[in-house]
Coordinates of C-alpha atoms in Angstrom, one line a residue:
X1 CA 0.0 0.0 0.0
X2 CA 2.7 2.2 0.8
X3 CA 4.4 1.6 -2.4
X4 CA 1.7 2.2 -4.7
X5 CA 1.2 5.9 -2.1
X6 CA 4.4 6.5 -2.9
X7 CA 4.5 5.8 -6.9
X8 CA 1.4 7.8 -7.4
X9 CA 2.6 10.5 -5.7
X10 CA 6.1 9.9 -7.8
X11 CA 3.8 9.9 -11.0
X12 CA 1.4 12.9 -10.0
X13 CA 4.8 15.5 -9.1
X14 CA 7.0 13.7 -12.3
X15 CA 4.0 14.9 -14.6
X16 CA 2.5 18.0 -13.1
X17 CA -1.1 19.2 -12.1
X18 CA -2.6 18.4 -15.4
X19 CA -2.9 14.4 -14.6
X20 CA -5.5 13.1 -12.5
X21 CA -4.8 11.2 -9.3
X22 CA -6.8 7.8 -10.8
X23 CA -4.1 8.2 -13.6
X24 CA -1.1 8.5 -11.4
X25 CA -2.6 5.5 -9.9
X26 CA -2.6 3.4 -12.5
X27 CA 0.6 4.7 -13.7
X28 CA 1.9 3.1 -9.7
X29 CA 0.3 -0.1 -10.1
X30 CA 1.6 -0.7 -13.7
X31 CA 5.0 -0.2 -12.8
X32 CA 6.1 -3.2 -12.0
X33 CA 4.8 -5.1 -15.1
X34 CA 6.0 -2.2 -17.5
X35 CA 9.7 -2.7 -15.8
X36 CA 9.6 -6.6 -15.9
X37 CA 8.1 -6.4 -19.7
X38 CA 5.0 -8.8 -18.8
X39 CA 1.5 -8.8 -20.0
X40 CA 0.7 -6.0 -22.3
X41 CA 4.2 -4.0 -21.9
X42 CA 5.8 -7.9 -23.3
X43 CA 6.9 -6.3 -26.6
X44 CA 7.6 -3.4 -25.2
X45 CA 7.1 -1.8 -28.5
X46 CA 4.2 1.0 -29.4
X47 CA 5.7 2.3 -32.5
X48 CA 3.9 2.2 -35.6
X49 CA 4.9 -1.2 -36.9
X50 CA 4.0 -2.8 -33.8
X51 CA 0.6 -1.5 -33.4
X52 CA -0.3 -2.6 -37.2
X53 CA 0.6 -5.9 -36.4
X54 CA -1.3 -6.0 -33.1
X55 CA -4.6 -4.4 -35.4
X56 CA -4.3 -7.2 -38.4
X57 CA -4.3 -10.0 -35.5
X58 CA -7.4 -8.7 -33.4
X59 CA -9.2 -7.6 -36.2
X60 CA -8.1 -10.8 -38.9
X61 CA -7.8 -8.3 -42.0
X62 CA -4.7 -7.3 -43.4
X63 CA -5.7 -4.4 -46.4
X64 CA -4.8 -1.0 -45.7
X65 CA -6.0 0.2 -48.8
X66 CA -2.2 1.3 -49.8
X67 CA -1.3 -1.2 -52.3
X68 CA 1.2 -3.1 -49.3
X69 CA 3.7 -0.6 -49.4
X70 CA 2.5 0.6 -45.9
X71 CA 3.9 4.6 -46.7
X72 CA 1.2 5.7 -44.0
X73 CA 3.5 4.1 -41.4
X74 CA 6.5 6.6 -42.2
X75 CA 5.2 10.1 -40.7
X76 CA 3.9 8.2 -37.8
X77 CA 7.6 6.7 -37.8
X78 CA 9.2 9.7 -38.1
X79 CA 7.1 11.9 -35.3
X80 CA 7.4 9.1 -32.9
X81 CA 11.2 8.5 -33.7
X82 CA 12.1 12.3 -33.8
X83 CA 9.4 13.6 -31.3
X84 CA 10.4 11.4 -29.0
X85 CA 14.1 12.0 -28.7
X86 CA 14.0 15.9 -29.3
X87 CA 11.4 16.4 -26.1
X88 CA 12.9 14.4 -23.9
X89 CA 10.4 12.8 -22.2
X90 CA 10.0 9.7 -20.7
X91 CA 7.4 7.4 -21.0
X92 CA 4.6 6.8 -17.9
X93 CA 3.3 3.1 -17.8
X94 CA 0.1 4.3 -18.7
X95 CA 1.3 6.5 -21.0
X96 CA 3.2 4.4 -22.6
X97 CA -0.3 1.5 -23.0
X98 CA -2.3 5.0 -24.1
X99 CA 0.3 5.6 -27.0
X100 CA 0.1 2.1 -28.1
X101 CA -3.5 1.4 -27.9
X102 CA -5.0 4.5 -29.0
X103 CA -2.5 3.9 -32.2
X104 CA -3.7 0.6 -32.6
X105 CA -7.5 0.9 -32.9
X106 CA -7.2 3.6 -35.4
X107 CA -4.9 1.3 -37.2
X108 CA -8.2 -1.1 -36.6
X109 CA -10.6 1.3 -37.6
X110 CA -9.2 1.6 -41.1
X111 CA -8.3 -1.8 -42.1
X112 CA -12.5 -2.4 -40.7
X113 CA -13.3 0.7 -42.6
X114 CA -11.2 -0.6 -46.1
X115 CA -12.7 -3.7 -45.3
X116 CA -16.7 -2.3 -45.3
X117 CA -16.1 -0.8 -48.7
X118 CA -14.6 -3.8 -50.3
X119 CA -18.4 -5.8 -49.0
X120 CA -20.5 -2.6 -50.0
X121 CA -19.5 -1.1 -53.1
X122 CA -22.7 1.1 -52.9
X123 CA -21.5 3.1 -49.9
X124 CA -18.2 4.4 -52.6
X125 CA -20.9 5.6 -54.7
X126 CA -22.3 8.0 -51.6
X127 CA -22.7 11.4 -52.4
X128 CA -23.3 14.8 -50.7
X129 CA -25.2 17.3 -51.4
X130 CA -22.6 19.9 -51.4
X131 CA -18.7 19.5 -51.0
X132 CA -17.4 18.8 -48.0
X133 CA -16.5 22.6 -45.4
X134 CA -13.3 22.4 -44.1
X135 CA -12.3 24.7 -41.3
X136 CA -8.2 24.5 -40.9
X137 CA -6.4 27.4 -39.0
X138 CA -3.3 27.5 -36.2
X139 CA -4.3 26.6 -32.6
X140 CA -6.3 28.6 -30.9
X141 CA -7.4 31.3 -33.4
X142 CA -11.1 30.2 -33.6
X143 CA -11.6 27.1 -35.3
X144 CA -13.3 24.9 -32.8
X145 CA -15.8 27.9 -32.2
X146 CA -16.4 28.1 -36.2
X147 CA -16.6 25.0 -36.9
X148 CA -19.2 24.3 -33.2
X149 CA -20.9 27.7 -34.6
X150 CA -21.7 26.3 -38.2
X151 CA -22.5 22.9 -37.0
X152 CA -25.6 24.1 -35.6
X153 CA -27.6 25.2 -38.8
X154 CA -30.0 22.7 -40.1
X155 CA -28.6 22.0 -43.4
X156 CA -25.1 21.0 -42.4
X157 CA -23.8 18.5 -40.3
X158 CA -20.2 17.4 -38.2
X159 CA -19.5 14.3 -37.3
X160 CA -19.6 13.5 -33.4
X161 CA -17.4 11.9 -30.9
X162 CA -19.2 9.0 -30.8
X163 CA -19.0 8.3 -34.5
X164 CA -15.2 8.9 -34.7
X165 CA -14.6 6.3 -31.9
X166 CA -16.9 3.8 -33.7
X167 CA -17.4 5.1 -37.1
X168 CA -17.7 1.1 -39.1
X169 CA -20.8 -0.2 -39.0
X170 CA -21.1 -3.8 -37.7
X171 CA -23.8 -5.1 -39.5
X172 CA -24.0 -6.7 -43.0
X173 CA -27.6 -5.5 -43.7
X174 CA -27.9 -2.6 -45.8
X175 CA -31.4 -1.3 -45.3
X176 CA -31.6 2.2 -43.3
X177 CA -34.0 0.9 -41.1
X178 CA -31.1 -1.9 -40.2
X179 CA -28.4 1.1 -40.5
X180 CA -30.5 3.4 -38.0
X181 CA -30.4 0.7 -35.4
X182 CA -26.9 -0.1 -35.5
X183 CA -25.9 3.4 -35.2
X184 CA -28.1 3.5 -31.9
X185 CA -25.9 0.5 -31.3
X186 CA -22.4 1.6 -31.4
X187 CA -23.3 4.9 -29.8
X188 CA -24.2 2.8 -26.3
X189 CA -21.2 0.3 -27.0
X190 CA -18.8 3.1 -26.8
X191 CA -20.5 5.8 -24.3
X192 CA -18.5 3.7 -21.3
X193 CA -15.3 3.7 -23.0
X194 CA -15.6 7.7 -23.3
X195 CA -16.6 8.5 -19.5
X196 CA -13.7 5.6 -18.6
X197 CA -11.0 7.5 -20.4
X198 CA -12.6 10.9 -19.3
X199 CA -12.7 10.3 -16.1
X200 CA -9.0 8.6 -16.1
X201 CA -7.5 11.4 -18.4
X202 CA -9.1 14.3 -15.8
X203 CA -8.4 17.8 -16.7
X204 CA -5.8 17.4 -19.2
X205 CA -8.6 15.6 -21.4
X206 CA -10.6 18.9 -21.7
X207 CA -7.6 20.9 -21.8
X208 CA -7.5 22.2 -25.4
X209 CA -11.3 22.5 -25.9
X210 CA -14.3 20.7 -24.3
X211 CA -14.6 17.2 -25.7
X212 CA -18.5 15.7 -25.6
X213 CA -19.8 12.5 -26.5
X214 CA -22.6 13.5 -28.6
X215 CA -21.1 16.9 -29.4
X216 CA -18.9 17.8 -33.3
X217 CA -15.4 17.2 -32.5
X218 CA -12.5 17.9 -34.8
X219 CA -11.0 15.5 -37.7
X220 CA -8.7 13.9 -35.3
X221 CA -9.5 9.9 -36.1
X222 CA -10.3 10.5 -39.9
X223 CA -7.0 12.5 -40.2
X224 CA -5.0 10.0 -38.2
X225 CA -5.6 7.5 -40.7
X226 CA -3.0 8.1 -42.4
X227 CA -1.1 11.2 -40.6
X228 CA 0.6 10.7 -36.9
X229 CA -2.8 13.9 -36.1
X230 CA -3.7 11.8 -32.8
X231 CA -4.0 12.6 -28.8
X232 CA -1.1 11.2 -28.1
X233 CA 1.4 12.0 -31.0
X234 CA 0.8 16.0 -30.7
X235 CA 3.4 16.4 -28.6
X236 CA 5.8 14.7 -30.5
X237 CA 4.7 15.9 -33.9
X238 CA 5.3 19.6 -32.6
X239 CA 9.4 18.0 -32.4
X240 CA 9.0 16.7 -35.9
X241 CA 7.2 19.7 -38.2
X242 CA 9.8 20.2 -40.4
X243 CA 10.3 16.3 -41.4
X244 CA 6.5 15.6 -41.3
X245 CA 5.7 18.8 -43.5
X246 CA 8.3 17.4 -46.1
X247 CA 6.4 14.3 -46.9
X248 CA 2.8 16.3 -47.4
X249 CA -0.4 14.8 -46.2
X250 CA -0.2 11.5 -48.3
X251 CA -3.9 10.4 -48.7
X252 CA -5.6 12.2 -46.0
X253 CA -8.0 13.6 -47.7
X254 CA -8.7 10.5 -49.7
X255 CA -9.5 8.3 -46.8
X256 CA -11.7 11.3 -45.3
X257 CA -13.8 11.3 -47.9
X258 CA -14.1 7.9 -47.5
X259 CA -15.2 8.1 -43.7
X260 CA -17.9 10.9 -44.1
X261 CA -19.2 8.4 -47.2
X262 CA -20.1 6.1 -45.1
X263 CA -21.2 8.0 -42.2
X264 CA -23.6 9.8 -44.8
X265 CA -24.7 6.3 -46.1
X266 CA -25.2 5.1 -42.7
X267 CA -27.5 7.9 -41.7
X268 CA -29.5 9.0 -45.0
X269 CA -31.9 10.8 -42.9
X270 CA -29.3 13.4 -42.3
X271 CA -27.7 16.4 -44.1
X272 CA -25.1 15.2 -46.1
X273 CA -23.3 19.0 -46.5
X274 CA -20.6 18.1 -43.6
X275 CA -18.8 20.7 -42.0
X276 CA -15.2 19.8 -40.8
X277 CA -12.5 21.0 -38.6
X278 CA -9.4 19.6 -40.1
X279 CA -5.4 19.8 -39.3
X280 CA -3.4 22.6 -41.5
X281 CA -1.2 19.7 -42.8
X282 CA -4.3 17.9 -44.3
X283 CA -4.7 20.4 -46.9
X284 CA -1.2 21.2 -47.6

């Protein structure tokens, strides 16, 4: 008892004010395994290679949609391998399972995504009825409160947290009334997940804007398809802009269209004119 006192207090001082108690908790308890390399620190790898492999094995599919030359894995490479050395941090226990498994299941959520379209050919033939809004800027000049402030109009809509954290659908059945009832579906599968890592994550979850389950929240999943634009890479991609800049925004945009296809198709009933808040790099 005293021991794990002592390494959460360790954790909590090591990382400052911005990380709750619960996660310099868990960051005490999984220090022993992390140290020893057991259960899920055994490969003691969360770089980019790594968590592909982990995705292809839990989710049995193996197409990234990028011809097997896997080129998405290089600015994700190159943030991590760069990022990491030039800010000198250290990884946490916890941070070090966050990196790995938030990685992972968007790795998951495009090869299940690639995979959909490959079984429904008619959601590639989804269309909108106007092009796509994309709201880019520098951080905090104004685009979360643009993009929250255009979101609300009755002809346009913004994809929620809910559907970035489950955006596949997992039903074969193609009618809307079908559709309709799975979306209902995933939103309750993943509401627990959100208030876990909410409540875990404590202040420093809600530190750049307010994050809400049912609420529009910025391009982060659909972007980090194929660029390192994830939670825990920011940091490391702010070491890494000149390198990551140099290799442009690969197919990004491609594979965003892709997403709001299907969450158009998925959801017929509901305006198809999306409104997006989107990294600079994506449209560079």
């Amino acid at each position: 008892t005293i021991a794990l006192l002592a390494g959460t207090v360790y954790f909590k001082l090591r990382s400052g004010s911005a990380k709750s108690i619960f996660y310099s908790f868990l960051d005490s308890v999984m220090f022993i395994p992390y140290t020893l390399r057991i259960g899920p620190f055994a490969a003691h790898d969360n770089g980019i290679e790594r968590t592909c492999i982990d995705a292809m094995k839990r989710t049995g599919l193996n197409d990234f949609d990028d011809s097997g030359k896997f080129s998405f894995m290089k600015p994700y490479a190159m943030s991590h391998d760069f990022g990491y050395v030039r800010s000198k941090c250290f990884y946490s226990p916890m941070g070090f399972l966050v990196q790995k498994l938030s990685q992972q299941k968007r790795m998951e959520i495009r090869l299940l995504m690639v995979d959909y379209f490959k079984r429904h050919p008619s959601v590639e033939t989804t269309t909108f009825s106007r092009p796509p809004t994309l709201i880019t800027g520098f951080t905090r000049t104004g685009t979360t409160f643009l993009h929250e402030l255009l979101s609300i109009h009755p002809e346009t809509r913004a994809h929620n947290t809910w559907e970035q954290m489950n955006p596949v659908p997992t039903t074969d059945d193609e009618s809307p009334l079908a559709q309709k009832q799975n979306r209902i579906e995933r939103h309750k599968k993943g509401l627990w997940l959100f208030k876990f890592v909410d409540r875990v994550a404590g202040e420093i979850s809600q530190a750049v804007h307010k994050v809400e389950y049912d609420k529009c929240e910025e391009c982060t999943l659909p972007c980090s398809l194929e660029l390192p634009w994830n939670i825990t890479n920011l940091s490391f991609m702010m070491f890494a802009a000149e390198e990551l800049f140099s290799l442009g925004a690969g197919r990004s945009f491609d594979l965003y269209l892709k997403f709001l296809k299907l969450q158009t198709w998925s959801a017929p009933d509901l305006p198809s004119h999306w409104v997006s808040q989107v990294f600079f790099l994506f449209i560079t």
